[in-house]
Tab-separated table of C-alpha atoms in Angstrom:
chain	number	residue	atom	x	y	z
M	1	UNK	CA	-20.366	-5.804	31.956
M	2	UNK	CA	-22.051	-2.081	31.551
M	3	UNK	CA	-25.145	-2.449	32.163
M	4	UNK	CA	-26.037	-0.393	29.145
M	5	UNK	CA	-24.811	-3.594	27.041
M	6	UNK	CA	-27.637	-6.022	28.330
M	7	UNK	CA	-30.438	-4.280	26.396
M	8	UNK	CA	-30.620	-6.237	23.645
M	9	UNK	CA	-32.862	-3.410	21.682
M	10	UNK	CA	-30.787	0.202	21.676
M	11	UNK	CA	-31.601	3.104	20.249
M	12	UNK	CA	-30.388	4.000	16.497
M	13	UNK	CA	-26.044	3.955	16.332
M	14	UNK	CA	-24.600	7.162	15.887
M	15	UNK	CA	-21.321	5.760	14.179
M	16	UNK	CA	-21.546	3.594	10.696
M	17	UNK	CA	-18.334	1.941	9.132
M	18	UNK	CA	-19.113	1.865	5.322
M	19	UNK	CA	-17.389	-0.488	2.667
M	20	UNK	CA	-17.660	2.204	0.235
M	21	UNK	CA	-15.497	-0.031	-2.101
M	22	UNK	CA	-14.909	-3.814	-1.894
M	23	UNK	CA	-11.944	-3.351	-4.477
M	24	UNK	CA	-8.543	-2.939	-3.722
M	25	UNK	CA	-5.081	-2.030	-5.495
M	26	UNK	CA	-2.844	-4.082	-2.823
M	27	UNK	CA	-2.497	-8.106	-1.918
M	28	UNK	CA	-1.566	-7.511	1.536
M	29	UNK	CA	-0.725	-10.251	3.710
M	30	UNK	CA	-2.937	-10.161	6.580
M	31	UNK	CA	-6.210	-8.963	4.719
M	32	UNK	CA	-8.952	-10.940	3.682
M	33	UNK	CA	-8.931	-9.451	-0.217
M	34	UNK	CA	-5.508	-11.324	-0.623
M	35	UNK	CA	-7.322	-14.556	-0.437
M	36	UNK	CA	-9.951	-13.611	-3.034
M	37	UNK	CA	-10.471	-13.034	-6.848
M	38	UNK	CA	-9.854	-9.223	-7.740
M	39	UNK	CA	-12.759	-6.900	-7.727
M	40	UNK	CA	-13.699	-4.397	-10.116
M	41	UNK	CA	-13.445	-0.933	-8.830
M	42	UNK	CA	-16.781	0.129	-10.714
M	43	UNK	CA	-18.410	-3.674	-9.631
M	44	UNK	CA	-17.287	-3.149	-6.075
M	45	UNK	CA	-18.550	0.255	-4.875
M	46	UNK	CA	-21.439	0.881	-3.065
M	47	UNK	CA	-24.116	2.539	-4.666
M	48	UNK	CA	-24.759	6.581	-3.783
M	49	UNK	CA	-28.585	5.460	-3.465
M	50	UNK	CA	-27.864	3.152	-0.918
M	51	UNK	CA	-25.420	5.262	0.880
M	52	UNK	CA	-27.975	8.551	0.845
M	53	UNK	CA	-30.283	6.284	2.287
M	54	UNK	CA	-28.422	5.184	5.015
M	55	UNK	CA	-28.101	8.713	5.945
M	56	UNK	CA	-31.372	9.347	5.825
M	57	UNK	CA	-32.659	5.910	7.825
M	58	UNK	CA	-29.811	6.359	10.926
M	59	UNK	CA	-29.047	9.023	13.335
M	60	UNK	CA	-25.550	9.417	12.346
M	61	UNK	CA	-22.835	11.501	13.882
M	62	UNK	CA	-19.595	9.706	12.489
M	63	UNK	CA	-19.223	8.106	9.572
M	64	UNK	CA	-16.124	5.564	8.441
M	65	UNK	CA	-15.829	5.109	4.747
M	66	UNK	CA	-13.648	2.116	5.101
M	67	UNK	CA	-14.151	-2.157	4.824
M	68	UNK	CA	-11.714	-4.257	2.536
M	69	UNK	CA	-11.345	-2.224	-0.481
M	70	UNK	CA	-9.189	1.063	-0.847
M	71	UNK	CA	-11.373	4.060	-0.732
M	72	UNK	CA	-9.734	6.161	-3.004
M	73	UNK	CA	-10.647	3.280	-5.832
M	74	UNK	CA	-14.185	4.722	-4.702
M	75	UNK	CA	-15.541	7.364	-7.545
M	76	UNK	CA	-18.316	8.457	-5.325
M	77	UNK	CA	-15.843	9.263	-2.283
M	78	UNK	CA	-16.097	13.094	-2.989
M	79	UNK	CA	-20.023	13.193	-3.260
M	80	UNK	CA	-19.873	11.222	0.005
M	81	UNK	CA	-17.615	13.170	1.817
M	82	UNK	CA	-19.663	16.051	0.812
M	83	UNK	CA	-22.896	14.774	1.811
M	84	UNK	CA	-21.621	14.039	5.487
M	85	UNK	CA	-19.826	17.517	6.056
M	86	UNK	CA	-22.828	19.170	4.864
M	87	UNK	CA	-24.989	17.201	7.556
M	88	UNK	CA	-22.086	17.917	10.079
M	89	UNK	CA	-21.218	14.057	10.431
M	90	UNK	CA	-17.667	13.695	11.072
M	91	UNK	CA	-16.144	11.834	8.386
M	92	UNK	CA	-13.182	9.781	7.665
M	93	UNK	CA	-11.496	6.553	6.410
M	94	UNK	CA	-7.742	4.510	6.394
M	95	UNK	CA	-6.355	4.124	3.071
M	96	UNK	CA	-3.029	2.712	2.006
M	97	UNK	CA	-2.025	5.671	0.083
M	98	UNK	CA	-0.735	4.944	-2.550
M	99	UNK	CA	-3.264	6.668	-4.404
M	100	UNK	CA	-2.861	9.730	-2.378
M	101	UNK	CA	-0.946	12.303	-4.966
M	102	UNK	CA	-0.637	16.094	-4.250
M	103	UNK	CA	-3.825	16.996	-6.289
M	104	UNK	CA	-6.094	14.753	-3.855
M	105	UNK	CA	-4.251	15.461	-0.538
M	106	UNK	CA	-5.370	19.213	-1.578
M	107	UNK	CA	-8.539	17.830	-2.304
M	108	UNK	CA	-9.155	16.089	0.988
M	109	UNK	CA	-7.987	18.776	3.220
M	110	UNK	CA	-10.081	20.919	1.350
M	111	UNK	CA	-12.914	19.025	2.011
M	112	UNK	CA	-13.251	19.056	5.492
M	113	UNK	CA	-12.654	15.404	5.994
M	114	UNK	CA	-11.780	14.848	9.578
M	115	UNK	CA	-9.421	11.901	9.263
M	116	UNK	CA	-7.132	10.160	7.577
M	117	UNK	CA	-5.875	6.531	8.570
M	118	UNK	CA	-2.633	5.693	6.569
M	119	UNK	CA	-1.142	2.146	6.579
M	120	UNK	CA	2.306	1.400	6.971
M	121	UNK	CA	3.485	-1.429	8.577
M	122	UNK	CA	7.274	-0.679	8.297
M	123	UNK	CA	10.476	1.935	8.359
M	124	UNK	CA	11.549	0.824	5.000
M	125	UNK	CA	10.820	-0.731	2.025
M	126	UNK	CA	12.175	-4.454	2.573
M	127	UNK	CA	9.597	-5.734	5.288
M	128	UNK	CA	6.782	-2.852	4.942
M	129	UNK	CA	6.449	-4.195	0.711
M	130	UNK	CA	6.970	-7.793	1.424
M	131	UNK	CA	3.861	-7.269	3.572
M	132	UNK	CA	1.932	-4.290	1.795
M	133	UNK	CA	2.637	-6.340	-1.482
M	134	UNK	CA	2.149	-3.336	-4.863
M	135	UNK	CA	2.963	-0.693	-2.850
M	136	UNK	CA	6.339	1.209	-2.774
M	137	UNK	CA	7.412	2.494	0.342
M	138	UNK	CA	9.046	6.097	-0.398
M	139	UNK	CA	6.052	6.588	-2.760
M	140	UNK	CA	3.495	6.179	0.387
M	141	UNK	CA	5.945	8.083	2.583
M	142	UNK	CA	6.474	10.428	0.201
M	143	UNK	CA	2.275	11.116	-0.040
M	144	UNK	CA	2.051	11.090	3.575
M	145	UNK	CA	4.323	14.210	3.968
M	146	UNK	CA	2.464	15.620	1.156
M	147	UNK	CA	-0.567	15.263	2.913
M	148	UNK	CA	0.966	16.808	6.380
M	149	UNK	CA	1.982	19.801	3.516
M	150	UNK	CA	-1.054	20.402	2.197
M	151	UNK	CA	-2.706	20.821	5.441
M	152	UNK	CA	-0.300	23.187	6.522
M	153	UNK	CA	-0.727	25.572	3.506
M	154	UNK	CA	-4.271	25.711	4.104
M	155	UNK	CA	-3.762	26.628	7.728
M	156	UNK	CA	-5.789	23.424	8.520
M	157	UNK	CA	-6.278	21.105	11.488
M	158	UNK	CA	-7.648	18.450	9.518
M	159	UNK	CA	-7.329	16.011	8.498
M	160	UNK	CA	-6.465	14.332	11.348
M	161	UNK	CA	-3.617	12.026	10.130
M	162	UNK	CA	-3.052	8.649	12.089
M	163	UNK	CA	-0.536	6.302	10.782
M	164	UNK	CA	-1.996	2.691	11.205
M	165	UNK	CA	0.757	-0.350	12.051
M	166	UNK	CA	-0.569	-3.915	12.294
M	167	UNK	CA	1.913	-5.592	14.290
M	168	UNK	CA	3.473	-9.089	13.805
M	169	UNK	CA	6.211	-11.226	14.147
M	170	UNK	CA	8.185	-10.366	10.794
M	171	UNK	CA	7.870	-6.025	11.756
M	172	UNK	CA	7.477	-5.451	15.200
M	173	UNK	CA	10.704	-4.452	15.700
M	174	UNK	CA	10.883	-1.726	13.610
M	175	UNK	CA	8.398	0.513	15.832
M	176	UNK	CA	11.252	2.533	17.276
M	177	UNK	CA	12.637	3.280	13.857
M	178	UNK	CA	8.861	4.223	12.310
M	179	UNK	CA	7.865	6.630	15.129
M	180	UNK	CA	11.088	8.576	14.486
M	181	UNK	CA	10.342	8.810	10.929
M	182	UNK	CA	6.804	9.821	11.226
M	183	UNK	CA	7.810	12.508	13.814
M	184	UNK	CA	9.678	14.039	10.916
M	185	UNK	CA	7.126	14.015	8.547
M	186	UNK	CA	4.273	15.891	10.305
M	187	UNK	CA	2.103	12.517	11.236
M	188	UNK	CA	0.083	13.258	14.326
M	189	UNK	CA	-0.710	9.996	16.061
M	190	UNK	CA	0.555	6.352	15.359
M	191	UNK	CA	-1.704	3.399	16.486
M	192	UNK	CA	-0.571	0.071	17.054
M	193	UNK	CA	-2.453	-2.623	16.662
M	194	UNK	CA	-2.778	-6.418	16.900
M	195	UNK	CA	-4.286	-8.512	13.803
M	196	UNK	CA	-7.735	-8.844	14.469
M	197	UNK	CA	-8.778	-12.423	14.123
M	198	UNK	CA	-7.759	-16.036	14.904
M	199	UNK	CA	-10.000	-17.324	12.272
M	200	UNK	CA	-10.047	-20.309	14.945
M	201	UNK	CA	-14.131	-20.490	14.222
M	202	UNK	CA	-13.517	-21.484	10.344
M	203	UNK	CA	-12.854	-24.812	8.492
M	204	UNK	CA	-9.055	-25.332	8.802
M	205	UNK	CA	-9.807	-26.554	5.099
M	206	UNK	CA	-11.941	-23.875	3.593
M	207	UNK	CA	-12.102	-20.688	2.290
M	208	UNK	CA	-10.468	-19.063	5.012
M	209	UNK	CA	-7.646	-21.715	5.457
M	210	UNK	CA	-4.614	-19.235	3.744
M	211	UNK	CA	-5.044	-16.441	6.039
M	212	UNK	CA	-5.916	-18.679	9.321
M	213	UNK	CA	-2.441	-20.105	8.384
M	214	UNK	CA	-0.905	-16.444	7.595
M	215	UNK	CA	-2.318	-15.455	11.075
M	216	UNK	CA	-1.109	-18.386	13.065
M	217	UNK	CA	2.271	-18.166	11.890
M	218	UNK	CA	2.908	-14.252	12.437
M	219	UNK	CA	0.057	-13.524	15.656
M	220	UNK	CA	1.777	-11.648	18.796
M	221	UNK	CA	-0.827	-13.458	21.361
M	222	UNK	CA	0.953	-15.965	22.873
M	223	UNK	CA	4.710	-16.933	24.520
M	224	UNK	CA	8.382	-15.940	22.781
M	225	UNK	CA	6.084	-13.412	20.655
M	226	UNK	CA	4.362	-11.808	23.181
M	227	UNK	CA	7.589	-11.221	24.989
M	228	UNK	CA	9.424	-9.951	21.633
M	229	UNK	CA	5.947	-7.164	21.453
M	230	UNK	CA	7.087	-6.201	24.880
M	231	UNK	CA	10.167	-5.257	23.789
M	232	UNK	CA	9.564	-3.438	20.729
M	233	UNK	CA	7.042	-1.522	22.319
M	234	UNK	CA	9.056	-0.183	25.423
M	235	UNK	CA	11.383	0.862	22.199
M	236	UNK	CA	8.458	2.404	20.560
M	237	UNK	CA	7.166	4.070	23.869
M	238	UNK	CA	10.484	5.660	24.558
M	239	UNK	CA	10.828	6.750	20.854
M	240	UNK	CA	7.115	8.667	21.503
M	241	UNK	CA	8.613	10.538	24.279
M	242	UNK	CA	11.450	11.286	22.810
M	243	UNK	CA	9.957	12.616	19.788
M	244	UNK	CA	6.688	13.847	20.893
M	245	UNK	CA	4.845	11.915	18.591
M	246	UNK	CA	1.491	10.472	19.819
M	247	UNK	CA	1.248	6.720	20.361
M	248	UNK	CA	-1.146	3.699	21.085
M	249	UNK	CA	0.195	0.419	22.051
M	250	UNK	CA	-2.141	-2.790	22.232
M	251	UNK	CA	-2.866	-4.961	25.063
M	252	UNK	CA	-0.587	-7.756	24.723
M	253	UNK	CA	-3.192	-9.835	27.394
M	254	UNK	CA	-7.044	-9.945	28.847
M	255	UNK	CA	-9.541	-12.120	29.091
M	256	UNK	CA	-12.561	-12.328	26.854
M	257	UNK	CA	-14.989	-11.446	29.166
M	258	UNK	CA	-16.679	-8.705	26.117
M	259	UNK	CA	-15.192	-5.427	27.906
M	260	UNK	CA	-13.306	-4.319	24.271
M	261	UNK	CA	-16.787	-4.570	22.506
M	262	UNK	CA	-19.513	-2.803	22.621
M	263	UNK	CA	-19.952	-2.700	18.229
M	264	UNK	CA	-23.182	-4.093	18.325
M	265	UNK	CA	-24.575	-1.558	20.450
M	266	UNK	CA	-23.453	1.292	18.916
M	267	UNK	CA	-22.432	1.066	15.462
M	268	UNK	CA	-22.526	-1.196	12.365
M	269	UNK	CA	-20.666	-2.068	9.538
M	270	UNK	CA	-22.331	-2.198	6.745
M	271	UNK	CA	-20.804	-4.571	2.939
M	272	UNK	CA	-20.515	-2.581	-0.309
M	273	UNK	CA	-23.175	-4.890	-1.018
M	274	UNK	CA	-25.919	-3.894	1.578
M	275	UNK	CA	-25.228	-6.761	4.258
M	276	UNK	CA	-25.374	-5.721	7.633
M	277	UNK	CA	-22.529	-7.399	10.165
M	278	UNK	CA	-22.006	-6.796	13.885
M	279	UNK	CA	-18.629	-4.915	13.048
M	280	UNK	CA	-15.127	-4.542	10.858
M	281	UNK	CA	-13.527	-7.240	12.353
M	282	UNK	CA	-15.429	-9.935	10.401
M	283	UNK	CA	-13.529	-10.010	7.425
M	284	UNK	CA	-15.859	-12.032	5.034
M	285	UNK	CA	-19.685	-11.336	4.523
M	286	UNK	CA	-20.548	-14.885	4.142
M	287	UNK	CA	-19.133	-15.613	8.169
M	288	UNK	CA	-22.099	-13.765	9.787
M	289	UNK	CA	-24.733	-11.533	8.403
M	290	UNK	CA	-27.351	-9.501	10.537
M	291	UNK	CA	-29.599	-8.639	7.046
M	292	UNK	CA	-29.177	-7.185	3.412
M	293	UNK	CA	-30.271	-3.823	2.959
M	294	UNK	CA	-31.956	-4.840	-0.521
M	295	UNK	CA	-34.407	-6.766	1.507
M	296	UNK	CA	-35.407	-4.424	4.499
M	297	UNK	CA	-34.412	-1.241	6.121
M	298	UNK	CA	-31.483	-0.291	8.401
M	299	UNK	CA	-33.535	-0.109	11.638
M	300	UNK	CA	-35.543	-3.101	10.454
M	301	UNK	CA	-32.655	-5.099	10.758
M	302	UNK	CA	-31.149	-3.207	13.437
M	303	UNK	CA	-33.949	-4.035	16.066
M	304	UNK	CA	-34.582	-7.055	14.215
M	305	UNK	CA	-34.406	-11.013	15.949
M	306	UNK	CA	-30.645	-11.866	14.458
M	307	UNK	CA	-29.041	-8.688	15.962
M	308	UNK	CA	-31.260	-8.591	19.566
M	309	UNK	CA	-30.216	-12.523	19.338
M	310	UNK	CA	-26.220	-11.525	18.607
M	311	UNK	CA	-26.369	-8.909	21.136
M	312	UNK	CA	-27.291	-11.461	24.164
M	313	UNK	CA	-25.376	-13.752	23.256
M	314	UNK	CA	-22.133	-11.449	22.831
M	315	UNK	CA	-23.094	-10.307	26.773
M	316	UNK	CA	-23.052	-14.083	27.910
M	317	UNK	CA	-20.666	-16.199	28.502
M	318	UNK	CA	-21.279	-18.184	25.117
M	319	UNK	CA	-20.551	-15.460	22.287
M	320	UNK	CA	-21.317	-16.029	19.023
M	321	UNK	CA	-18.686	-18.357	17.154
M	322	UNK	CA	-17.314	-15.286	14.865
M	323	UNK	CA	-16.848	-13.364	18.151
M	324	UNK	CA	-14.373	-16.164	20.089
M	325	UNK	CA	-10.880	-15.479	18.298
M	326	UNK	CA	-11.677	-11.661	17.637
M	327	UNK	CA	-8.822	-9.616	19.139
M	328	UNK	CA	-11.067	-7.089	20.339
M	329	UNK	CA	-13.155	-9.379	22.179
M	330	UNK	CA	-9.856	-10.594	23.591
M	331	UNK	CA	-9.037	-7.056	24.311
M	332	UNK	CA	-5.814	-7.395	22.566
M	333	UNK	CA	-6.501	-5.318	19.756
């Protein structure tokens, strides 16, 4: 453990992850929003007030416009995108794409956003839409080359465009497949990652019952599935070199000994609502909040008793209970 990460009081983060928007166009299998009623797009964005403050309250030198909800549902994303680039945060967010049409891939490029995350979590349309369920593959493909056009008729670097694949047992093996589309498309990077939580610290009969079941049944963690990852992602490796397409692989093992994590030190994620968690793997405002922005300030709540408490407890060897089937605690993420 760094010691860096037994001070239970740090300074200010640098880095915030904002839910700019809590609603969301898709149903997709392994996210939390499938399990829920619909939001409003209007209803579920956060406020500019509240987002202008934060900017004002924390030191902040990278921002992620990203939590449950599709961004580009969002009708304050340009003002916000705006407001960081004209403080010189770097700025950026994932987004399924969908939404992404010629007209706003100009726009975003134009912008100076540094990032964009796309989802896709297949090399066609039968298993990426069973899992991505309201989306249409070509369309998304079809926006993501758009995108990778736009920036090259402006002569730009940026965005930075990372396609994002959450791995699992019904689409791991078509990696090999993806990475040689993508590489023909103008994506820079892919990332692969694991699902992010167990949900093991939840009533098996509650709210969170659905996707703890989802996740059970399609999690790469363990035995036959872990060896079937393996596989796929020599594929996928060899693929990368082959097309010279960057790639990130998870850890497919690790102990939880905390040395994925260091969230609570140095960033926050932060509810289109105002509530303050640890980080983005949560899923779920009502599993752990740290404080609600309509009651106090950021650094309030950031030096406050709940996070110092989270913090020491997260460097032990008796995490919180939110923290014990997180894949990034697990360092399989």
């Amino acid at each position: 453990m760094p010691a860096s990460l037994l001070v239970e009081d740090p300074p200010l983060p640098d880095h915030l992850q904002l839910e700019i928007t809590s609603a969301c166009n898709l149903r997709c299998t392994m996210c939390l929003v499938r399990y829920r009623p619909p939001v409003n797009k209007l209803a579920g964005a956060m406020r500019p007030e509240l987002f202008h403050r934060l900017l004002d309250e924390v030191p902040v030198r990278r921002l992620t416009l990203q939590g449950l909800g599709e961004p580009l549902l969002s009708p304050y994303l340009p003002e916000m995108i705006a407001a960081a680039v004209g403080r010189d945060i770097r700025v950026g967010f994932n987004s399924n794409a969908t939404l992404l049409t010629e007209r706003r891939a100009g726009e975003l490029v134009a912008s100076g956003l540094d990032w964009l995350h796309v989802s896709l979590d297949g090399a066609g349309p039968e298993v990426y839409e069973a899992i991505r369920e309201g989306a249409r593959f070509d369309t998304v493909v079809a926006n993501l080359a758009g995108l990778a056009r736009a920036k090259e008729r402006a002569g730009s670097a940026t965005p930075w465009i990372r396609v994002v694949f959450v791995a699992m047992r019904d689409n791991v093996g078509e990696l090999p497949a993806l990475i040689r589309l993508l590489a023909g498309i103008g994506v820079n990077e892919l990332r692969v990652q694991n699902l992010s939580h167990s949900f093991d610290d939840t009533d098996p009969a509650g709210r969170y019952e659905e996707i703890r079941e989802f996740t059970a049944s399609q999690a790469l963690w363990s035995g036959a599935d872990r060896d079937a990852a393996r596989v796929a992602f020599a594929g996928a490796a060899r693929a990368a070199r082959e097309t010279g397409l960057l790639l990130r692989l998870p850890h497919l093992g690790g102990e939880p000994d905390n040395g994925g994590c260091t969230w609570p030190w140095d960033a926050a994620y932060i509810t289109s609502a105002g509530v303050v968690q640890p980080c983005c793997m949560v899923m779920g405002d009502d599993r752990v909040s740290l404080g609600s922005l309509t009651e106090s300030g950021f650094p309030e709540i950031w030096h406050g008793a709940p996070y110092r408490e989270f913090r020491r407890r997260l460097a032990s060897a008796d995490p919180p209970d939110v923290c014990r089937g997180c894949s990034l605690y697990h360092r399989t993420f």
